[in-house]
Amino acid sequence: CAQMSNMHEQRLYAVLSARQLQSRSASRRMVWHSPALLSRFSLKTRLVHHSGCVNTIAWNEQGTLLVSGSDDCRICIWSAWNDDHAKLQAAYTTGHRRNIFCAKFVPLSGDKQVVTCALDGSVRLTDVNNPEGADQRLLGLSSRFVSKFEFVPGDAHTFIAAGQDGLVCLYDLRHPVRAQDSFQQQPIVDLSAIGGCTTLAFDPCNPSIFALGCEDPLVRAYDLRKVCHGHDESVHSQPLQAFAVEAHISSRGRRHPQGGGLLSRGASGLAYSMRGELIANMRGDSVYRFDVLRPSHSMTEVDGVPTCTAVLSEYSGRVNDDTFAKEVCLLHQDAYIATGGDCGNLYIWHTVSAKQVLKVRADACIVNCLAPHPSLPLLAVSGIDSDVKLFSLGDSRPADADARQSGASFSRTACGRRQRRVLRVELLTAEEGQKRLEIATAHRERGNSLFRSGLSVNALVAYESALQSATFHPSSAQIQVEQQRCNVMSWLNLAAVHLLAKDYREALTCCNLVLKVEPENAKGLYRRAQARLGLDDLGKCDADLKAALGLMPGDSALRRLQCRLSAAQRKGRSKENILRGLFSSEGRADNFRLLRQTGEDGDAGGAISGSQEHGAEDNDTVDEGSDDEDSDDEVSDDEDSDDEDSNDEDSNDEDRGNEDSNDEDEDDEGDADEDESGSNGGGEPGFGGGDDCPGDDIEAEGVQCEVLEDVGNAD
């Protein structure tokens, strides 16, 4: 019986396996219902050719070609079904004079015709079959821009287009345009009294029904058969029904007043599921799923239109304010819902549970367009960037989408929308990111050589170049870890150069960046303590030293710095007592004598024989005009940044001049070992140094070796 049962299971398995191989949709369901596989959905390829924002992307029916349209008024056709070998097939001019907003292949045209609409208000047909260049044909002209169009399901010749003038027009490619006045198409829906139309979508369960988004909270549903039948006599603008979130509608059934600027409310993207459920991506709000099949239990009337407020699910957690073209789509047999955000991330939720299952970086600024492949687990994404990104299954997990990039080329964090677009950090594939990190490593190693040669200013430029090369959004978690390590070493080296030039504020900034990534980095704590000692912030210097000693209790460099701190604290306490005594009843002669004696004792206690800790005189200065000064804003949220300004005046105190002059004398003999290469600017300021330094091998065993590496050795 056991053998027969086993044979039955094997036969059943064989039958199910055969069905799975024969059913492409079953295979996709198995793959994409696995959370483990979905968690490896990451950027695989970038399609680069456009010179402006990519505002539209669409696959052909077979999924072999992808068309994209951009602000550069061109369309590109890509062979992109294989993300490992995606390439540009051709790029065409369209005749548009302004940004292209929507582009699609004409069905049953052999992918030789593409329809486009644009900001200039024109709707055009481009024939790419001409070997000498594409032929353009003007189909219609609107008084405002045309944002979106959709072909009528089952009809390769007709499509409807939504315009910012509030009109929805029907186009038929079989009707030639004979006269200039016929460029103005006859509308089938007129919502000009309400505002512009932004998006539309057809219901696959009822192909004659289409949903229309406008500049108000309502999403209206129309029957194409009825509006087309009545458009000869008068424009039929009464919808069958509407959909809205109840919170957006007042208790009297009227729309809330409009607020904000252009296209400040309404739907930016619409999609229907295979079951006929309506998905609406609302501007300034969440994504909602409405019950189209059973809306009667929650119907209300808004401006005379029966309105369904039955929300099945709300998908929240992202911002949709900045653009009117943010689309929404369903993935993998409607199992997931995807859209973009103003932060540049791609968001994916589980359709039924509304749980967010994935958030990955997909644009340097804003994600607008999504185009799922008709059969493969492949998703094309575009936005403000001038490229198209293909997401698919990767070898490793995607990078943390919330990680903030810090570096010399992207240091201003408090910037507005326009500044974000100028200062945006590019998103790279894993292969591209690896190449950039290799370039950054080469810059850093060149900086180490320059520093050993006494060329600290040139070394600073090399380290900043390393940071600039390593400033990008990584697509994989593995590259993200390597990038953080590369940045940490570059910041530590920059801190050492700034300490050498006594530019303590910049050194503090670099150390703050290190400790924001690695809070227990002993070398970062050590150098920040040095910077704070130079800024007379003795309390926080002591805290950093204690934290570093907790990590490395036996390190000699930390002990030597602790002695310098103790001497500075004693000197400060003595001066406070003397200044307090100057106004007491005791004799002024005794006070001045005590002041002079204490000053001499303080200098003697802080002076240690040997060369300078930082190895160079003031003849090696740091170029204050370098890009690194911008990085000060990168840590504006750090708890220590506010204290830097408060210590600025203290550092200019009359006693500060004496401390600066004695700063070199206060270095102990142990610090002199850190600069065995001499005092002509060729020293290597670091943590430990000299005999404590493990040498040039960054991979030396033990935490002690990794922490005690010097700037010229491993960083």
XYZ file of C-alpha atoms in Angstrom, residues 86-436:
351
model
C 18.757 44.797 -23.132
C 19.724 47.292 -25.833
C 18.438 50.237 -27.829
C 17.007 49.344 -31.220
C 16.196 52.819 -32.496
C 15.385 56.383 -31.433
C 12.981 58.613 -33.387
C 11.916 62.230 -33.443
C 8.172 62.652 -33.179
C 7.379 66.206 -34.249
C 6.419 67.166 -30.693
C 7.755 70.466 -29.432
C 7.216 69.775 -25.715
C 7.476 66.888 -23.250
C 5.990 63.559 -24.338
C 3.562 62.246 -21.700
C 2.273 59.000 -23.203
C 3.490 56.612 -25.939
C 2.129 53.216 -26.989
C 2.537 50.749 -29.840
C -0.454 50.555 -32.146
C -1.942 47.054 -31.727
C -1.645 44.703 -34.723
C 0.747 47.094 -36.468
C 3.735 44.783 -36.207
C 5.235 47.275 -33.742
C 5.833 49.677 -36.632
C 3.523 52.450 -35.440
C 3.575 54.418 -32.196
C 1.002 56.945 -30.959
C 2.183 59.763 -28.675
C 0.672 62.752 -26.866
C 2.532 65.635 -25.300
C 2.641 68.905 -23.420
C 2.247 70.836 -26.669
C -1.340 69.527 -26.905
C -0.747 67.435 -30.014
C -1.518 63.760 -30.575
C 0.713 62.181 -33.216
C 1.296 58.913 -35.030
C 4.907 57.920 -35.760
C 5.606 55.300 -38.420
C 8.941 53.687 -37.610
C 8.863 51.418 -40.667
C 10.508 54.039 -42.856
C 14.206 53.060 -43.160
C 15.280 56.659 -43.846
C 13.556 58.059 -40.809
C 10.238 58.003 -39.031
C 7.156 59.559 -40.614
C 4.975 61.697 -38.335
C 1.284 62.353 -38.686
C -0.704 64.859 -36.629
C -3.914 63.267 -35.352
C -5.298 66.010 -33.159
C -4.549 69.226 -31.327
C -5.804 70.327 -27.912
C -5.865 73.784 -26.391
C -4.033 72.358 -23.358
C -1.691 69.417 -22.936
C -2.837 65.809 -23.413
C -1.706 63.605 -20.549
C -2.896 60.055 -21.268
C -4.595 57.845 -23.855
C -5.715 54.207 -24.045
C -6.642 52.006 -26.993
C -10.149 50.576 -26.897
C -9.886 46.870 -25.959
C -10.316 44.654 -28.997
C -10.016 47.564 -31.422
C -6.610 48.346 -32.901
C -7.806 51.527 -34.635
C -9.539 53.619 -31.966
C -8.347 55.159 -28.735
C -9.507 57.810 -26.291
C -7.283 60.609 -24.949
C -7.649 62.729 -21.789
C -6.629 66.386 -21.927
C -5.921 69.120 -19.431
C -8.730 71.120 -21.056
C -11.185 68.715 -19.408
C -12.114 66.954 -22.661
C -11.922 63.265 -23.512
C -11.707 62.740 -27.287
C -12.127 59.660 -29.440
C -9.578 59.042 -32.204
C -9.862 56.664 -35.150
C -6.663 55.927 -37.062
C -8.681 54.933 -40.157
C -10.050 58.444 -40.605
C -7.601 60.686 -42.459
C -7.172 64.275 -41.345
C -7.961 66.461 -44.345
C -8.163 69.980 -43.034
C -6.478 72.037 -40.370
C -9.752 72.773 -38.605
C -10.431 69.063 -38.165
C -7.404 68.741 -35.857
C -9.752 69.697 -33.028
C -11.429 66.372 -32.257
C -15.039 66.023 -31.186
C -15.111 65.299 -27.423
C -17.124 62.450 -25.955
C -16.789 63.694 -22.352
C -16.611 67.316 -21.270
C -15.451 68.045 -17.708
C -13.948 71.442 -18.466
C -16.130 73.033 -15.788
C -14.407 70.864 -13.175
C -10.807 70.869 -14.380
C -8.344 68.899 -16.422
C -8.506 65.150 -17.014
C -5.353 63.377 -15.880
C -5.651 59.618 -16.378
C -7.949 56.843 -17.595
C -8.183 53.046 -17.741
C -10.464 50.409 -19.314
C -12.142 47.620 -17.339
C -10.940 44.237 -18.700
C -14.103 42.536 -17.405
C -16.311 45.012 -19.285
C -14.246 46.524 -22.137
C -16.761 49.267 -22.885
C -16.379 50.762 -19.385
C -13.552 53.179 -18.683
C -12.631 55.087 -15.539
C -11.550 58.712 -15.730
C -9.501 60.720 -13.230
C -9.930 64.467 -12.976
C -8.897 67.354 -10.700
C -11.389 66.487 -7.983
C -11.738 63.565 -5.556
C -14.123 61.657 -7.831
C -13.118 58.869 -10.220
C -15.889 58.615 -12.811
C -16.859 55.534 -14.804
C -18.349 55.888 -18.309
C -19.827 53.494 -20.855
C -18.072 54.122 -24.159
C -21.095 52.902 -26.111
C -23.330 55.537 -24.567
C -20.987 58.497 -24.805
C -20.091 57.676 -28.415
C -23.744 57.290 -29.345
C -24.616 60.689 -27.985
C -21.609 62.731 -29.041
C -23.110 63.721 -32.422
C -25.859 65.778 -30.794
C -24.341 66.805 -27.481
C -21.473 65.807 -25.313
C -22.606 63.156 -22.855
C -20.766 63.878 -19.594
C -22.978 62.080 -17.085
C -21.051 59.060 -15.743
C -22.615 55.720 -14.879
C -21.221 56.030 -11.365
C -18.253 57.450 -9.488
C -15.829 56.293 -6.827
C -14.436 58.330 -3.959
C -13.023 58.071 -0.473
C -15.727 59.064 1.993
C -13.343 61.285 3.949
C -12.856 63.404 0.817
C -16.555 64.162 0.482
C -18.527 66.449 2.789
C -21.660 65.250 4.579
C -23.855 67.221 2.166
C -22.506 65.333 -0.806
C -20.420 68.122 -2.300
C -16.770 68.081 -3.176
C -14.373 69.822 -0.857
C -13.047 73.132 -2.221
C -9.976 72.875 -4.352
C -6.715 73.836 -2.703
C -3.165 74.244 -3.871
C -2.019 74.763 -7.415
C -2.223 72.959 -10.705
C -3.544 69.397 -10.466
C -3.487 69.506 -6.687
C -6.185 66.857 -6.197
C -7.625 63.819 -7.936
C -6.277 60.572 -9.311
C -2.823 60.438 -10.860
C -3.101 56.801 -11.926
C -5.854 54.210 -12.440
C -5.863 50.462 -13.032
C -8.400 47.636 -13.104
C -7.771 44.147 -11.770
C -8.750 41.057 -13.719
C -11.774 40.787 -11.418
C -12.900 44.307 -12.262
C -11.768 45.990 -9.029
C -10.702 49.605 -9.489
C -7.314 50.760 -8.157
C -6.932 54.529 -7.767
C -3.690 56.338 -6.936
C -4.871 59.615 -5.365
C -2.717 62.729 -5.288
C -1.824 63.856 -1.790
C -3.236 60.601 -0.434
C -2.933 56.813 -0.543
C -3.748 54.144 -3.112
C -7.284 52.729 -2.798
C -9.021 49.574 -4.061
C -12.757 49.992 -4.723
C -15.446 47.330 -4.928
C -16.913 47.761 -8.404
C -19.007 44.562 -8.427
C -20.924 45.154 -5.168
C -21.041 48.891 -4.554
C -24.731 49.193 -3.653
C -24.284 48.853 0.126
C -22.215 52.027 0.319
C -23.546 54.392 -2.307
C -24.037 58.105 -1.908
C -24.795 60.904 -4.324
C -22.245 63.588 -5.161
C -23.317 66.370 -7.533
C -26.084 64.130 -8.835
C -23.734 61.197 -9.517
C -24.171 57.898 -7.635
C -20.852 57.459 -5.876
C -19.359 54.292 -4.403
C -17.342 54.743 -1.212
C -16.780 51.015 -0.576
C -13.018 50.906 -0.102
C -11.727 47.344 0.043
C -8.141 48.269 0.926
C -5.933 51.297 1.477
C -2.243 51.140 0.575
C -0.309 53.808 2.462
C 3.245 54.658 3.437
C 4.417 56.844 0.572
C 3.953 60.449 -0.617
C 2.285 61.437 -3.899
C 2.320 65.233 -4.113
C 4.886 66.441 -6.623
C 3.698 65.042 -9.979
C 0.349 64.361 -11.654
C 1.593 61.356 -13.677
C 2.283 58.844 -10.911
C 0.896 55.552 -12.187
C -0.296 52.422 -10.396
C -0.287 48.829 -11.649
C -1.010 45.276 -10.582
C 1.683 42.623 -10.650
C 1.748 38.866 -11.007
C -1.886 37.864 -11.518
C -3.093 40.799 -9.391
C -1.307 39.458 -6.309
C 0.494 42.757 -5.712
C -0.059 46.473 -6.252
C 2.856 48.727 -7.161
C 3.384 52.466 -7.465
C 6.099 55.070 -6.993
C 6.715 57.822 -4.484
C 8.071 61.352 -4.374
C 11.079 59.991 -2.465
C 12.267 57.982 -5.480
C 11.240 54.587 -4.099
C 9.192 51.820 -5.687
C 6.494 50.468 -3.345
C 4.820 47.061 -3.592
C 1.937 45.898 -1.384
C 0.099 42.618 -1.090
C -3.276 43.219 -2.720
C -5.500 41.458 -0.190
C -3.709 42.176 3.085
C -2.518 45.682 2.041
C 0.800 44.870 3.725
C 3.860 46.531 2.234
C 6.151 43.746 1.058
C 8.876 45.666 -0.760
C 10.367 49.149 -0.928
C 13.379 49.667 -3.181
C 15.139 52.669 -4.646
C 14.052 53.159 -8.266
C 14.853 56.796 -9.105
C 17.119 59.511 -7.807
C 14.154 61.824 -7.275
C 10.597 60.642 -8.142
C 9.129 57.423 -9.582
C 6.263 58.096 -12.004
C 5.844 55.260 -14.522
C 5.513 51.496 -14.141
C 5.235 48.915 -16.926
C 5.020 45.255 -15.855
C 6.058 42.730 -18.504
C 3.022 40.871 -19.897
C 4.441 37.440 -19.014
C 7.870 37.594 -17.323
C 8.756 38.669 -13.757
C 10.138 41.928 -15.101
C 9.125 45.496 -14.267
C 10.175 48.634 -16.146
C 10.296 51.838 -14.076
C 10.972 55.476 -14.964
C 10.680 58.939 -13.465
C 12.694 62.126 -13.197
C 15.902 60.337 -14.195
C 16.747 60.230 -17.894
C 16.895 56.432 -18.017
C 14.574 53.438 -17.803
C 15.276 50.875 -15.099
C 14.473 47.173 -15.335
C 13.769 45.311 -12.091
C 13.914 41.541 -11.883
C 15.149 38.734 -9.651
C 18.675 39.410 -8.428
C 21.428 37.359 -6.842
C 21.316 39.328 -3.598
C 18.840 41.333 -1.615
C 18.191 44.943 -2.629
C 19.844 47.780 -0.768
C 18.148 49.635 2.057
C 15.893 52.181 0.361
C 15.953 54.495 3.380
C 19.738 54.807 3.572
C 20.809 58.420 3.008
C 23.790 59.046 0.805
C 26.414 61.364 2.263
C 29.395 62.664 0.369
C 31.171 65.629 -1.100
C 28.950 65.690 -4.185
C 25.658 65.514 -2.265
C 26.042 67.330 0.985
C 23.167 69.798 1.073
C 20.261 67.991 2.678
C 17.866 70.867 3.297
C 16.885 71.421 -0.309
C 13.580 71.885 -2.062
C 12.095 70.054 -5.007
C 14.107 71.849 -7.660
C 17.335 71.495 -5.678
C 16.654 67.779 -5.205
C 16.564 67.371 -8.949
C 19.846 69.223 -9.365
C 21.630 67.467 -6.492
C 20.131 64.029 -7.026
C 22.370 61.015 -6.601
C 22.214 58.496 -9.417
C 21.004 54.949 -8.918
C 23.394 52.301 -10.256
C 23.207 48.591 -10.897
C 25.394 46.241 -8.872
C 27.922 45.999 -11.692
C 28.067 49.775 -12.177
C 28.370 50.321 -8.437
C 31.274 47.892 -8.181
C 33.174 49.790 -10.881
C 32.592 53.093 -9.117
